[in-house]
The first five atom37 places (N, CA, C, CB, O) and aatype in JSON, in Angstrom:
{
  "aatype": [20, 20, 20, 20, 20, 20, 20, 20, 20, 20, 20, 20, 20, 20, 20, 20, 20, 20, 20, 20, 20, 20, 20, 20, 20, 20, 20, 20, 20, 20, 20, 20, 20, 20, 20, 20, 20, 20, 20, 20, 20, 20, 20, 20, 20, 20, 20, 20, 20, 20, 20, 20, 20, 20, 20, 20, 20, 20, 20, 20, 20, 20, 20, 20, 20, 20, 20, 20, 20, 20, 20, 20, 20, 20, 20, 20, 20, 20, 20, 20, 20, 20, 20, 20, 20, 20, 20, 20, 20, 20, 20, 20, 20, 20, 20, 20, 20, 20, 20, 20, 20, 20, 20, 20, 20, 20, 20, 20, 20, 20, 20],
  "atom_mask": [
    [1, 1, 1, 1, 1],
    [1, 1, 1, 1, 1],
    [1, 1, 1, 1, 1],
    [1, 1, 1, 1, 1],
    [1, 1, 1, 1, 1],
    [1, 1, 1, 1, 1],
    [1, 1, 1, 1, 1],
    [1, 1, 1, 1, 1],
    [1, 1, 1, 1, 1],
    [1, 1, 1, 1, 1],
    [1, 1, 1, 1, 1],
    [1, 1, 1, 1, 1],
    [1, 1, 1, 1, 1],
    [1, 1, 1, 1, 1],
    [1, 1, 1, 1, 1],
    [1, 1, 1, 1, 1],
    [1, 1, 1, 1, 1],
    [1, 1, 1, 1, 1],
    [1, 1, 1, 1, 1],
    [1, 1, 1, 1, 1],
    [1, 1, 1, 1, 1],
    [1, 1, 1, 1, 1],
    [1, 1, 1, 1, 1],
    [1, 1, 1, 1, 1],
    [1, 1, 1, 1, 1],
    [1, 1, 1, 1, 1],
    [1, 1, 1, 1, 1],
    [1, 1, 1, 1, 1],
    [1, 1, 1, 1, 1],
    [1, 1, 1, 1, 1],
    [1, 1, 1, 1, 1],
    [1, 1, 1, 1, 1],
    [1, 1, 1, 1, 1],
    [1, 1, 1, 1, 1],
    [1, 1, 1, 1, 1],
    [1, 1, 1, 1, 1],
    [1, 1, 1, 1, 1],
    [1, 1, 1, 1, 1],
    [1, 1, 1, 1, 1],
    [1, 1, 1, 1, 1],
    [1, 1, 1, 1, 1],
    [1, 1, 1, 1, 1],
    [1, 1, 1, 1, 1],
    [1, 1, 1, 1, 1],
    [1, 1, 1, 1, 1],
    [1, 1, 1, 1, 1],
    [1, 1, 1, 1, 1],
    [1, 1, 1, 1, 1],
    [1, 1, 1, 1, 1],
    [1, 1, 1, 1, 1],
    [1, 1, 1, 1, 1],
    [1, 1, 1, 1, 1],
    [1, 1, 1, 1, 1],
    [1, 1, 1, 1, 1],
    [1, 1, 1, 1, 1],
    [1, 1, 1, 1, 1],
    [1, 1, 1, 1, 1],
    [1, 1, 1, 1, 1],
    [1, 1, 1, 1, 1],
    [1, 1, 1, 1, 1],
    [1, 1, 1, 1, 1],
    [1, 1, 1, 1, 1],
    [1, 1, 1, 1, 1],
    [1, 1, 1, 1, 1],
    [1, 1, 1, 1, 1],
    [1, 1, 1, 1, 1],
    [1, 1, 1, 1, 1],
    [1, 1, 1, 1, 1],
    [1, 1, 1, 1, 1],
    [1, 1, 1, 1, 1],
    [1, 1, 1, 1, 1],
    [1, 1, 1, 1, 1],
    [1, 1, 1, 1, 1],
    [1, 1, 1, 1, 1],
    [1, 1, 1, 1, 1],
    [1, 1, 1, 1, 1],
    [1, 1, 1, 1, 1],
    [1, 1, 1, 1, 1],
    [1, 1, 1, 1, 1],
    [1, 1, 1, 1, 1],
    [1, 1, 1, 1, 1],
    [1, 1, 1, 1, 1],
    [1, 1, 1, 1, 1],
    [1, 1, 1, 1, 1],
    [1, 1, 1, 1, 1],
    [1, 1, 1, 1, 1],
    [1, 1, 1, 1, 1],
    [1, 1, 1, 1, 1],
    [1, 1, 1, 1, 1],
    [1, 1, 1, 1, 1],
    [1, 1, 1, 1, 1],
    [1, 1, 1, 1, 1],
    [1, 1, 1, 1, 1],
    [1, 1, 1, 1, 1],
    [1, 1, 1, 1, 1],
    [1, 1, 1, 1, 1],
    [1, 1, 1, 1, 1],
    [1, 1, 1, 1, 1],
    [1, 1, 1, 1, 1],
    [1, 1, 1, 1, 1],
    [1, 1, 1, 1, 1],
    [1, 1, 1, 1, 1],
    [1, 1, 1, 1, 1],
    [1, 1, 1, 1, 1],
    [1, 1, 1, 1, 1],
    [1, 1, 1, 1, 1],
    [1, 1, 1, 1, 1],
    [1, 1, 1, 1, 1],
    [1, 1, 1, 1, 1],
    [1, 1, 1, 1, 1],
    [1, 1, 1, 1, 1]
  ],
  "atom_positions": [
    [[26.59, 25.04, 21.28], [25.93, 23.75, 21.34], [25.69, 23.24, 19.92], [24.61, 23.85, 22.13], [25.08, 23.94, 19.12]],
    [[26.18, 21.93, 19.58], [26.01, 21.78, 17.9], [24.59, 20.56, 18.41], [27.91, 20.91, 16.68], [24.34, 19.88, 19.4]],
    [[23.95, 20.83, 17.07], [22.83, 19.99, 16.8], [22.98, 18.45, 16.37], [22.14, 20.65, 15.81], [24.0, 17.98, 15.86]],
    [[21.89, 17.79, 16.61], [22.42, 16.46, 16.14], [22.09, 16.49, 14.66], [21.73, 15.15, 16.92], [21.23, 17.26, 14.25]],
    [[22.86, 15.55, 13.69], [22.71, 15.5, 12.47], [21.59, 14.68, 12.34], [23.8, 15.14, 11.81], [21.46, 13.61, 12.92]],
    [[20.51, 15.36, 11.31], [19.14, 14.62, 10.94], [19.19, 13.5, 10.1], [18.22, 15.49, 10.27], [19.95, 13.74, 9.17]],
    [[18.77, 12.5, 10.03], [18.29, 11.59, 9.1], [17.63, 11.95, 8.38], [17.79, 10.73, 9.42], [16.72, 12.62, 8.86]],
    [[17.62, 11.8, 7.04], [16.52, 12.01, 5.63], [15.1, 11.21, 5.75], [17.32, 11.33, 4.08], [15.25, 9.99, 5.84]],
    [[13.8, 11.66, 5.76], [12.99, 10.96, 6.2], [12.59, 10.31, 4.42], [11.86, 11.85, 7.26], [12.46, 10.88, 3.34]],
    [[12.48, 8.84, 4.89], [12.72, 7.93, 3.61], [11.18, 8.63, 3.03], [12.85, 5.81, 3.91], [10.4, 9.37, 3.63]],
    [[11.12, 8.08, 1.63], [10.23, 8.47, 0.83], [9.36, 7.31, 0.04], [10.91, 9.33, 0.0], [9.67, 6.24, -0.46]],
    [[8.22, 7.99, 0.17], [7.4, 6.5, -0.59], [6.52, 6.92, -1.73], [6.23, 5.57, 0.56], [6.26, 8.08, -2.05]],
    [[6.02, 5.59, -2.39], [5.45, 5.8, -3.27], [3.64, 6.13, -3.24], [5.93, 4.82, -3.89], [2.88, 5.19, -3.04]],
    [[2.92, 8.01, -3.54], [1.71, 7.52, -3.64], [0.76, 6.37, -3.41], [1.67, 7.65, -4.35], [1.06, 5.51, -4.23]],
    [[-0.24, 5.97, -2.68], [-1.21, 5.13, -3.14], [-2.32, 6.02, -3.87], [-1.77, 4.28, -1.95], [-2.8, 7.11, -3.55]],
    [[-2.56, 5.19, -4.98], [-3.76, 6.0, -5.59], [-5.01, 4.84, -5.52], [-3.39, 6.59, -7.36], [-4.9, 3.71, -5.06]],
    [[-5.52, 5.1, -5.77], [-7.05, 5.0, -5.15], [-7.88, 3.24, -5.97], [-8.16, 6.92, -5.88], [-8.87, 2.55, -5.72]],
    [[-6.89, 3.21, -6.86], [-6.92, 1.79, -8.11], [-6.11, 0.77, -7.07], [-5.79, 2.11, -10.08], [-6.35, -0.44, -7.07]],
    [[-5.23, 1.3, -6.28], [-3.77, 0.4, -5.69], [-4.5, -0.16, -4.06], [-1.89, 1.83, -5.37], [-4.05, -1.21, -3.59]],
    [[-5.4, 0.45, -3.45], [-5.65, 0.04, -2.01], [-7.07, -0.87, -2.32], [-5.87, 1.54, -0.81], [-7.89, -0.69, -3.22]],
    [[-7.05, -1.88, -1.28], [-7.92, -2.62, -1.33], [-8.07, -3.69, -2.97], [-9.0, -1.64, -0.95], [-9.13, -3.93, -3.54]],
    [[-6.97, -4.06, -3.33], [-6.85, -4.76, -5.04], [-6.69, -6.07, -4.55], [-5.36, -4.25, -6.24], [-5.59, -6.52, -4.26]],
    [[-7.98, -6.86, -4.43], [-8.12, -7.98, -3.88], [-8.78, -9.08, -5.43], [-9.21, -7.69, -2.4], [-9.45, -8.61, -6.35]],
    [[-8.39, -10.37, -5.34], [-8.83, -11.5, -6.31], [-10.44, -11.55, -6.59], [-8.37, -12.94, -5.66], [-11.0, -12.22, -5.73]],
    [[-11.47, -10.94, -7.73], [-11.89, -11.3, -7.61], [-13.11, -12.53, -7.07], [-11.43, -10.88, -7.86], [-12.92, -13.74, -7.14]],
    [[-13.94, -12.09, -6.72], [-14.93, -13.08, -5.55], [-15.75, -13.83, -6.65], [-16.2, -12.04, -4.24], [-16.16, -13.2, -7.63]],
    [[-16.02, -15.28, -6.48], [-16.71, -15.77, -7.82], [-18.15, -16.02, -6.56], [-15.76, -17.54, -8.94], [-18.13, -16.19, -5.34]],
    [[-19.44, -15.94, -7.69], [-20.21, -16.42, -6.9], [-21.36, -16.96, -8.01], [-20.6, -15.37, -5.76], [-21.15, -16.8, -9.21]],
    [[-22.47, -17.56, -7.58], [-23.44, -17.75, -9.05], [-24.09, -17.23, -8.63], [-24.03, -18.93, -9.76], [-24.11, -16.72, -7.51]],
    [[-24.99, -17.24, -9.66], [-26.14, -16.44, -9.85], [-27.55, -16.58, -8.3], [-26.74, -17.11, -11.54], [-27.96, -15.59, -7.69]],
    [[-27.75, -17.24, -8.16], [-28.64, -17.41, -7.05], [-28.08, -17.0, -5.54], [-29.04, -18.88, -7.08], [-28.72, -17.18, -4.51]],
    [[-26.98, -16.52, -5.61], [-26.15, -16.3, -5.06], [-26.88, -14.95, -4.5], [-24.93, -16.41, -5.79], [-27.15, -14.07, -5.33]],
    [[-27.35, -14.65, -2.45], [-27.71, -13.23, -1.98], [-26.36, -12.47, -1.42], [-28.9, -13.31, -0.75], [-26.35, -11.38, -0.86]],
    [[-25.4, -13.17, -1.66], [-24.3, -12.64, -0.53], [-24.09, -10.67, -1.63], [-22.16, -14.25, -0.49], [-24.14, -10.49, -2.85]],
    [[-23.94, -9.9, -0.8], [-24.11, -8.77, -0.77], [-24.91, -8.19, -1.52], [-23.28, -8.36, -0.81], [-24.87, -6.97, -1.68]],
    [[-25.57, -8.79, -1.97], [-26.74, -8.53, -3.76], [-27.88, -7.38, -2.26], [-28.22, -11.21, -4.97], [-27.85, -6.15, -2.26]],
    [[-28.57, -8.09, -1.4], [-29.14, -7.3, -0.76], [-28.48, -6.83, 0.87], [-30.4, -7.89, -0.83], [-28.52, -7.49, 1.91]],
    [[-28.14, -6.06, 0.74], [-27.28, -5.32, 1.65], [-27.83, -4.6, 1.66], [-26.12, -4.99, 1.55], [-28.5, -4.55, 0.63]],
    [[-28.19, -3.23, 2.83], [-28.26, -2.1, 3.45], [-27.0, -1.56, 4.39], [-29.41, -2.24, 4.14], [-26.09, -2.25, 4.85]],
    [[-27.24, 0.03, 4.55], [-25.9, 0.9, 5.02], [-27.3, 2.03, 5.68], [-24.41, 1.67, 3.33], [-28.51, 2.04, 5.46]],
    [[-26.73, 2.56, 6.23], [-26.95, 4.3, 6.01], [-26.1, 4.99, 5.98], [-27.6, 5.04, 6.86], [-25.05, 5.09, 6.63]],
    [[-26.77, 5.76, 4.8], [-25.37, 7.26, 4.97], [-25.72, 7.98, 5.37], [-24.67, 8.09, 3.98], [-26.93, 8.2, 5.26]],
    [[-24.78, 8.92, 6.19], [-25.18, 9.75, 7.31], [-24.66, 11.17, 6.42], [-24.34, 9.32, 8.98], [-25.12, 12.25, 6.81]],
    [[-23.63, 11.14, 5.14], [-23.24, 12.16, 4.59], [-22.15, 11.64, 3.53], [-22.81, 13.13, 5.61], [-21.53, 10.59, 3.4]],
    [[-22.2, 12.91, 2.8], [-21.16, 12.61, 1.64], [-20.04, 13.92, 1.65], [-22.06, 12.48, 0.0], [-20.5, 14.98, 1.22]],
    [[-18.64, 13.91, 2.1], [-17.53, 15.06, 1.7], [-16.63, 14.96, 0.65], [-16.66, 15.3, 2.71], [-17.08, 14.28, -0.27]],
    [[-15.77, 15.3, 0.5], [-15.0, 15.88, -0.8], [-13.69, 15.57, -0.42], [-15.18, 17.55, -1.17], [-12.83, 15.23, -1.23]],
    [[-13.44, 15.74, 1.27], [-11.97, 15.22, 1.9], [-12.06, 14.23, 2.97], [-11.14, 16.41, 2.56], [-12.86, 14.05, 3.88]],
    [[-10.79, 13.53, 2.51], [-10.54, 12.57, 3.89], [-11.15, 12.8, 5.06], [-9.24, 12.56, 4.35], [-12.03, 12.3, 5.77]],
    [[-10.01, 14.23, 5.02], [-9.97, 14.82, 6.53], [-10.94, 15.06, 7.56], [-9.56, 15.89, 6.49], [-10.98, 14.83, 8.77]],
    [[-12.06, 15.85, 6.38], [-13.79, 15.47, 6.46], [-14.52, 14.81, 7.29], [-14.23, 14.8, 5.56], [-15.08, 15.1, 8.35]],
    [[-14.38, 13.46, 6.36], [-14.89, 12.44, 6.77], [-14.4, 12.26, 7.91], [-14.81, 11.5, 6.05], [-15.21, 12.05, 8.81]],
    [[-13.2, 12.27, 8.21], [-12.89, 11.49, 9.59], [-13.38, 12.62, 11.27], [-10.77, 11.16, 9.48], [-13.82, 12.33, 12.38]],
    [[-13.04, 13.73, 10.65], [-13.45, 14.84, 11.61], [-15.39, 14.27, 11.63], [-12.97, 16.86, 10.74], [-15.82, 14.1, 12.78]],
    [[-16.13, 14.08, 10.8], [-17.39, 13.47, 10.81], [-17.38, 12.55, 11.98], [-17.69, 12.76, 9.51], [-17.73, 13.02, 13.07]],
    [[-17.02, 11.28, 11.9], [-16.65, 10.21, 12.37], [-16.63, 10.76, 14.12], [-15.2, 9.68, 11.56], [-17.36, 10.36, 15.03]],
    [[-15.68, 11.64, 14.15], [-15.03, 11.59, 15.63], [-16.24, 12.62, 16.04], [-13.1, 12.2, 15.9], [-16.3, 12.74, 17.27]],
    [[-17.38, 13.53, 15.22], [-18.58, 13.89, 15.74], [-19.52, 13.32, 16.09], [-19.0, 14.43, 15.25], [-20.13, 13.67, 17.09]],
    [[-19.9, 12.23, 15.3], [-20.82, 11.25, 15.47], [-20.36, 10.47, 16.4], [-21.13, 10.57, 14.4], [-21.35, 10.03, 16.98]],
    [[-18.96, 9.85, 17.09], [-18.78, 9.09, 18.11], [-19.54, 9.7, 19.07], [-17.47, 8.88, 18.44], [-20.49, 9.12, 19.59]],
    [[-19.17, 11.02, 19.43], [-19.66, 11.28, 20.29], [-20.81, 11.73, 21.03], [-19.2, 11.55, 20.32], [-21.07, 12.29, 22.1]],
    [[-21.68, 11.02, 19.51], [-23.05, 10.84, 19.64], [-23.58, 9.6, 20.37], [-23.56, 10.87, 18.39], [-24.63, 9.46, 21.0]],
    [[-22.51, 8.66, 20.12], [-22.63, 7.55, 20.47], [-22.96, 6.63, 19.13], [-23.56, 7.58, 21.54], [-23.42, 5.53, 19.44]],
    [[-22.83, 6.85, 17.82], [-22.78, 6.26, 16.98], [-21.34, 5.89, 15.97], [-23.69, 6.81, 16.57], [-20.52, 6.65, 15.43]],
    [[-21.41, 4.97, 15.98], [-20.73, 3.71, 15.66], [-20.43, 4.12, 13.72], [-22.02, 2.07, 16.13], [-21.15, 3.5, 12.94]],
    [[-19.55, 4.95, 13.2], [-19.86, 5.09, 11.78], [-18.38, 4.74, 10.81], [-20.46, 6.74, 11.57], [-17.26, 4.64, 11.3]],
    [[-18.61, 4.64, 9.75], [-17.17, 4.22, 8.94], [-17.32, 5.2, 8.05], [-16.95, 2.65, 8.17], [-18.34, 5.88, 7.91]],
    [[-16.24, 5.29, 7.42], [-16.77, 6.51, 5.4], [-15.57, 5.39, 4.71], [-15.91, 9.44, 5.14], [-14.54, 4.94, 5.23]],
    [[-16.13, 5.16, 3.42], [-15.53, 4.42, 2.25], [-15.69, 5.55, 1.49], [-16.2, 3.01, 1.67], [-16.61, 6.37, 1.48]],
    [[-13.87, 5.44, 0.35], [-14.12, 6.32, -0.46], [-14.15, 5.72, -1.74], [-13.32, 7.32, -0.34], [-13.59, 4.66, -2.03]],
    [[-15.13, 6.78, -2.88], [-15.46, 6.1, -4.12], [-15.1, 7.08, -5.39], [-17.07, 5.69, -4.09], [-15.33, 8.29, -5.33]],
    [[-14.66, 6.62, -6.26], [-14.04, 7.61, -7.38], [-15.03, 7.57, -8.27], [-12.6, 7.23, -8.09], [-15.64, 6.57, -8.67]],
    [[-15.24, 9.16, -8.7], [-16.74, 9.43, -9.14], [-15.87, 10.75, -9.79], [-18.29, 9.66, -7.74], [-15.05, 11.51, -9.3]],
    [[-16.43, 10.64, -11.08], [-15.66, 11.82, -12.52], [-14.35, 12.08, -12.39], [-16.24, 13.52, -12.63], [-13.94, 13.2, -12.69]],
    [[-13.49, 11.1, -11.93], [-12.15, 11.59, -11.65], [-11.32, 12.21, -10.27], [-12.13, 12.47, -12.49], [-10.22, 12.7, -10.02]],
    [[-12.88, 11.79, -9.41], [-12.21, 12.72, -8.25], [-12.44, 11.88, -6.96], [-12.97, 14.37, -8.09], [-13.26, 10.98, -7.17]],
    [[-12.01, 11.9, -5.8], [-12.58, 11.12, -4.78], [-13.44, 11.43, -3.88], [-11.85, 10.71, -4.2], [-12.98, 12.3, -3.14]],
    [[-14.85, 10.99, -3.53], [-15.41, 11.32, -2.84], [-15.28, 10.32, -1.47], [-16.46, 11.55, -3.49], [-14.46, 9.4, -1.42]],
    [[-16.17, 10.64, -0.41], [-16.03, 10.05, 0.91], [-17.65, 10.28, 1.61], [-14.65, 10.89, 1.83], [-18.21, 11.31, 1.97]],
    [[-18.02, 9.08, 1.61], [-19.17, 8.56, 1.9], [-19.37, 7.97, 3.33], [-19.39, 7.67, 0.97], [-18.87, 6.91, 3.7]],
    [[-20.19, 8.8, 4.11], [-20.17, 8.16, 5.83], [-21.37, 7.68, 5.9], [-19.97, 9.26, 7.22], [-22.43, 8.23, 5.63]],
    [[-21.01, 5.9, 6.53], [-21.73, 5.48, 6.87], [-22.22, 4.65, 8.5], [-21.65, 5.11, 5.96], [-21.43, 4.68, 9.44]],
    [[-23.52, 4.0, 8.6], [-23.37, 3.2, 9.35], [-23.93, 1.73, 9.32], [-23.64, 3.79, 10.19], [-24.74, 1.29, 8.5]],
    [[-23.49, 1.22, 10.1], [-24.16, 0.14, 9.69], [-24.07, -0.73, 8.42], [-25.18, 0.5, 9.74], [-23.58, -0.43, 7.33]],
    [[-24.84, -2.25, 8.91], [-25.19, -3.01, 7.02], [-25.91, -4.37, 8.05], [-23.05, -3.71, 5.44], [-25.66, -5.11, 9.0]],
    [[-26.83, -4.08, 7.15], [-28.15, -4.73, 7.3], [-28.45, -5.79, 5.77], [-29.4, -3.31, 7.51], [-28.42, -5.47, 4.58]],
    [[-28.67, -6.9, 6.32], [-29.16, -7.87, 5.3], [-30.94, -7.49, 5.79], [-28.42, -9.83, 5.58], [-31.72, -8.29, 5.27]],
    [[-31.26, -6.99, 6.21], [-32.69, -6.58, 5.96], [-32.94, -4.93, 6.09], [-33.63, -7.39, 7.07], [-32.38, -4.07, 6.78]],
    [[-34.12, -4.85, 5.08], [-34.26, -3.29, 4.65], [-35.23, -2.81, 6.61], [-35.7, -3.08, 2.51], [-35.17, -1.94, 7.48]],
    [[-35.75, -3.68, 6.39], [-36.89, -2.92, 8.07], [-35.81, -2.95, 9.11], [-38.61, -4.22, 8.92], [-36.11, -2.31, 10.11]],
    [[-34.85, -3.42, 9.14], [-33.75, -3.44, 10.49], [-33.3, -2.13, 9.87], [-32.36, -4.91, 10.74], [-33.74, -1.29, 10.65]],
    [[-32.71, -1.55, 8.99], [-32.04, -0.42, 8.72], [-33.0, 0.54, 8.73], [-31.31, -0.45, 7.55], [-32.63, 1.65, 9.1]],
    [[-34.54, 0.35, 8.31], [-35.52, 1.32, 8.85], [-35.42, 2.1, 10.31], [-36.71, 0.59, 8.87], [-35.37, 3.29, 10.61]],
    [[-35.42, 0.81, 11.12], [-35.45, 1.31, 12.67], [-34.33, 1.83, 13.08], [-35.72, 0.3, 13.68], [-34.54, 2.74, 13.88]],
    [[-32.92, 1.6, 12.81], [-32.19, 2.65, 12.9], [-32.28, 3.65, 12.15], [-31.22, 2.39, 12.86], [-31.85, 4.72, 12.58]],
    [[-32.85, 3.58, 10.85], [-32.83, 5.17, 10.18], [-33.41, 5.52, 11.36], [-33.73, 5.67, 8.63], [-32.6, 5.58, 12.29]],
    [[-34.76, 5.83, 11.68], [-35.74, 6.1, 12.47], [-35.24, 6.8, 13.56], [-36.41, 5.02, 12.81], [-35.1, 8.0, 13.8]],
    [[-34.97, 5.63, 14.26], [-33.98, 6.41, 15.62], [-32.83, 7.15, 15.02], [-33.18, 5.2, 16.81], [-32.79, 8.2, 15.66]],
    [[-31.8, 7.18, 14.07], [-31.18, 8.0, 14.36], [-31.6, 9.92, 13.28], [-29.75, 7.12, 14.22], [-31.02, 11.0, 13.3]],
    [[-32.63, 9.49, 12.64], [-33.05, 11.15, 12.58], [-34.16, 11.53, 13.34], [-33.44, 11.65, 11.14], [-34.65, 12.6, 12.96]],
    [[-34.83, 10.9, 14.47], [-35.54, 11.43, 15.21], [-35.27, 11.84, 16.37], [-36.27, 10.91, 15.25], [-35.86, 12.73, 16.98]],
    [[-33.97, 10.92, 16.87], [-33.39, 10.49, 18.23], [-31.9, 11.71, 18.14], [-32.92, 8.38, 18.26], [-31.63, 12.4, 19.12]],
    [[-31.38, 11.76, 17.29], [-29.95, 12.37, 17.42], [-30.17, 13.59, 16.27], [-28.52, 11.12, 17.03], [-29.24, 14.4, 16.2]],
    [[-31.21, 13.78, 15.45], [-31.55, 14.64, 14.92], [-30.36, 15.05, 13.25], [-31.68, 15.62, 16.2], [-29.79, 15.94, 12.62]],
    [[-30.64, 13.58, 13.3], [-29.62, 13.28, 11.8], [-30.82, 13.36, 10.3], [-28.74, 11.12, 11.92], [-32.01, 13.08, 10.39]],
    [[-30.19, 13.79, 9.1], [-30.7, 13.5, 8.31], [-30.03, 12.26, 6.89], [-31.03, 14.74, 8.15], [-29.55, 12.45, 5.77]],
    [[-30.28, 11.28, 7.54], [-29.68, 10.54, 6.56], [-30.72, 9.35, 5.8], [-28.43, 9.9, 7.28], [-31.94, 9.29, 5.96]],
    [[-29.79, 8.35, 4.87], [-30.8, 7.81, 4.16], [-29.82, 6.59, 3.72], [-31.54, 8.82, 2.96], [-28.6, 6.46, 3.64]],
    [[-31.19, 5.6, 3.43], [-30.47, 4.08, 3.46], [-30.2, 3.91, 2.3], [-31.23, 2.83, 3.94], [-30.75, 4.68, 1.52]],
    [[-29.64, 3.25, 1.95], [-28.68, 2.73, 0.78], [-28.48, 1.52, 0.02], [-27.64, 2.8, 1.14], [-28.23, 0.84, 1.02]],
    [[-28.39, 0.79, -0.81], [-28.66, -0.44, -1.27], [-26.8, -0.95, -1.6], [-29.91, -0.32, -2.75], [-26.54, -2.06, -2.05]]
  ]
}
């Protein structure tokens, strides 16, 4: 029985971490609140993707709703899980609240 002949699986170039998300500057003035006061919670900080996302698919099944953005910090990438974003600090209170009393999380809000 002969095999079928394989195709070469094409090859691409790295994204590094400068190259995703390289969007036009946002102009805004000074009096300007648009993201100046923002809230998040982070629910945790890992070292890998893979991490984070294995995080993610734990907490779904908490029933919480979470993302991780990653941020380059001394050269290396970290991965930050969060939830939520709150234009007010007492709305992100009451979910902190409920979710380390209620689901028995320890996390903390974020600016």
């Amino acid at each position: 029985m002969e095999l079928p002949e394989s195709k070469p699986i094409p090859t691409s170039e790295p994204l590094y971490y400068k190259t995703i998300g390289n969007a036009p500057k946002f102009e805004t003035n000074q009096n300007s609140t648009i993201a100046r006061n923002q809230y998040t919670i982070e629910l945790g900080v890992v070292d890998q993707q893979i991490l984070a996302q294995e995080q993610i698919l734990r907490l779904a099944k908490l029933g919480i709703k979470a993302y991780y953005t990653p941020l380059q910090n001394d050269g290396r990438v970290i991965f930050r899980i969060r939830k939520g974003i709150y234009a007010d600090q007492s709305e992100a209170r009451r979910d902190l609240a409920l979710l380390n009393k209620e689901k028995g999380l320890k996390a903390k809000i974020v600016k």
